[in-house]
Short mmCIF file of C-alpha atoms in Angstrom, two decimals:
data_model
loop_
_atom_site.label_atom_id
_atom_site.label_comp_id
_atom_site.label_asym_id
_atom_site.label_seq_id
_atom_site.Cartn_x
_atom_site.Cartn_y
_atom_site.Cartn_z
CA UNK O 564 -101.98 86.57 -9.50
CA UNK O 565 -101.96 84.66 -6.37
CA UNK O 566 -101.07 80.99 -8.16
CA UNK O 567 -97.96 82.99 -9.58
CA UNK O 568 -96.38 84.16 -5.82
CA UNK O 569 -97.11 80.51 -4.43
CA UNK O 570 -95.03 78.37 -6.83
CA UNK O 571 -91.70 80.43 -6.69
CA UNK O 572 -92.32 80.38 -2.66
CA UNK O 573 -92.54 76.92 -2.91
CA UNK O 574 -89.25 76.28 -4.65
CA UNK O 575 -87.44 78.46 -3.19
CA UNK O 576 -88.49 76.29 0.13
CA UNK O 577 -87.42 73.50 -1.33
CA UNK O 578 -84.39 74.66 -2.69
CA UNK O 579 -83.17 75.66 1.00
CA UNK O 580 -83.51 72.82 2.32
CA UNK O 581 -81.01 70.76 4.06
CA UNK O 582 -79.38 67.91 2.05
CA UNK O 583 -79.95 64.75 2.86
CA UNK O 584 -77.88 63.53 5.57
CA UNK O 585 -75.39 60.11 5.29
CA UNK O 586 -74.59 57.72 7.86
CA UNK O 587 -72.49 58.51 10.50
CA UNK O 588 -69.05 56.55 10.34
CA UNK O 589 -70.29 54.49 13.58
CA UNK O 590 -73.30 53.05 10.90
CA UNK O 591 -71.51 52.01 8.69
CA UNK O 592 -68.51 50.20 10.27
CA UNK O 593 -68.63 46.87 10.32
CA UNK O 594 -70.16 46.87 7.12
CA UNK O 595 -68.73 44.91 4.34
CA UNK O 596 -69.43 47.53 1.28
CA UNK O 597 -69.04 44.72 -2.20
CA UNK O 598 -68.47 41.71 -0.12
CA UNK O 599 -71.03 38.80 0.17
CA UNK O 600 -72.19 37.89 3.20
CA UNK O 601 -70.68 34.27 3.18
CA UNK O 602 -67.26 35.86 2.75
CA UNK O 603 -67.24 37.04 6.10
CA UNK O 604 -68.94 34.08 7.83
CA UNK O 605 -65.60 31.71 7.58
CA UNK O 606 -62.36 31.02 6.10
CA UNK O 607 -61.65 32.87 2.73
CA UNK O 608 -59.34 30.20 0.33
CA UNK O 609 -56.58 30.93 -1.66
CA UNK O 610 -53.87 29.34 -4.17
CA UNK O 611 -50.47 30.64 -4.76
CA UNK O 612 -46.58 30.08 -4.81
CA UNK O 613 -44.84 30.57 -1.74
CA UNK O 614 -42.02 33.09 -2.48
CA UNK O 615 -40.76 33.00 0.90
CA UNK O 616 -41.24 30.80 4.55
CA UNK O 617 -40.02 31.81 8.08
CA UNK O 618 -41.43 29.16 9.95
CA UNK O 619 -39.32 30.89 13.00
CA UNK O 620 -40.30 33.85 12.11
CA UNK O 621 -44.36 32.49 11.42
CA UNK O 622 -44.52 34.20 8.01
CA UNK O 623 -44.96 32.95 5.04
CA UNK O 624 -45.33 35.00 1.34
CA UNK O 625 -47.42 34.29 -1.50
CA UNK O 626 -47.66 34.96 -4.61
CA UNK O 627 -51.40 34.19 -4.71
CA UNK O 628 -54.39 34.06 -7.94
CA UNK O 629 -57.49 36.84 -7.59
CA UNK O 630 -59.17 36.20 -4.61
CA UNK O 631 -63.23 36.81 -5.71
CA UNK O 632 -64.25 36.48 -1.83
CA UNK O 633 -62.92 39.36 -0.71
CA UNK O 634 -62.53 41.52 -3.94
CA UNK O 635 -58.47 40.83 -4.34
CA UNK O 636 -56.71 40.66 -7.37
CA UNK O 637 -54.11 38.88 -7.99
CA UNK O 638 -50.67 39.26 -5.60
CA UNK O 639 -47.64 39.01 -3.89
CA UNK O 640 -47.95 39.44 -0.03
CA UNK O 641 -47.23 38.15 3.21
CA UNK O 642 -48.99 36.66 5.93
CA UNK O 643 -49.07 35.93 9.37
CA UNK O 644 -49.51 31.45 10.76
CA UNK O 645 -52.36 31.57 12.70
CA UNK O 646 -49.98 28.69 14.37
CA UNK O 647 -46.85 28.70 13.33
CA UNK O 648 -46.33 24.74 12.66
CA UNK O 649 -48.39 24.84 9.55
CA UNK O 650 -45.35 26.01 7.90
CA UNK O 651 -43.30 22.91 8.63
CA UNK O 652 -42.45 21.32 5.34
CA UNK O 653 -43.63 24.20 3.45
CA UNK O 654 -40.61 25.62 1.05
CA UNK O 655 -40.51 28.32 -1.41
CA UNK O 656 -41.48 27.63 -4.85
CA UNK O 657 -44.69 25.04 -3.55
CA UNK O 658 -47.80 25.09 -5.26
CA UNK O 659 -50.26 25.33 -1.97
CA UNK O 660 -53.96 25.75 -1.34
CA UNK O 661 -54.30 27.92 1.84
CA UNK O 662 -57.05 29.72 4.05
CA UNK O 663 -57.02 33.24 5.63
CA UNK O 664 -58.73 33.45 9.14
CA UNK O 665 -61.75 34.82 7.87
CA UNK O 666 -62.30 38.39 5.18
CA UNK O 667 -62.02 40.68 8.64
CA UNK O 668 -58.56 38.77 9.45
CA UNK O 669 -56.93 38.33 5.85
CA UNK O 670 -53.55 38.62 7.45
CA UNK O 671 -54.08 35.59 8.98
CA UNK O 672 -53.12 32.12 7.37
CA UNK O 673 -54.85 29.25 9.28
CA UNK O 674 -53.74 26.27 6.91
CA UNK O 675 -51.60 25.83 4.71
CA UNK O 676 -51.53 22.57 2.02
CA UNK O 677 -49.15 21.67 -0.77
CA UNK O 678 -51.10 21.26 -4.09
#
């Protein structure tokens, strides 16, 4: 008689126990959740169309292929010159190679290079 009080004791216990706690926003910022590490480490490198340049302006819009780096499919978007006389001779409708600062500054284009 005393085997069958102990097991429903035992999970009841468990059953009121507190759930498992997660991380606390502060542990998990800075993480980058699907991203390899190498990503983050230096430039991330694109190809695209430019769609529009404002080399006054700094800006400069792509119509860029998936980027794998940092988990980006394929897009229209602008960006920001890093410096803002990369985007001399640069005109819409080029075929470019360029690089983003790095996959925590992906605003950022750093260089810019006519294919």
């Amino acid at each position: 008689m005393l085997k069958a009080l102990i097991v429903p004791i035992v999970l009841t216990a468990a059953a009121c126990s507190p759930p498992a706690q997660e991380p606390a926003k502060s542990d998990m910022e800075g993480m980058n959740m699907g991203e390899p590490a190498a990503a983050v480490a230096g430039p991330i490198s694109g190809t695209g169309v430019v769609t529009q340049v404002d080399a006054a302006a700094g800006t400069i819009t792509f119509s860029h292929e998936a980027m794998p780096a940092i988990s980006w499919p394929a897009m229209t978007m602008q960006f920001t010159a890093e410096d803002p006389a990369i985007l001399q001779g640069i005109a819409v409708g080029d075929h470019v190679n360029f690089e983003l600062k790095s996959a925590t500054e992906t605003s950022i284009v750093t260089m810019v290079q006519k294919q």
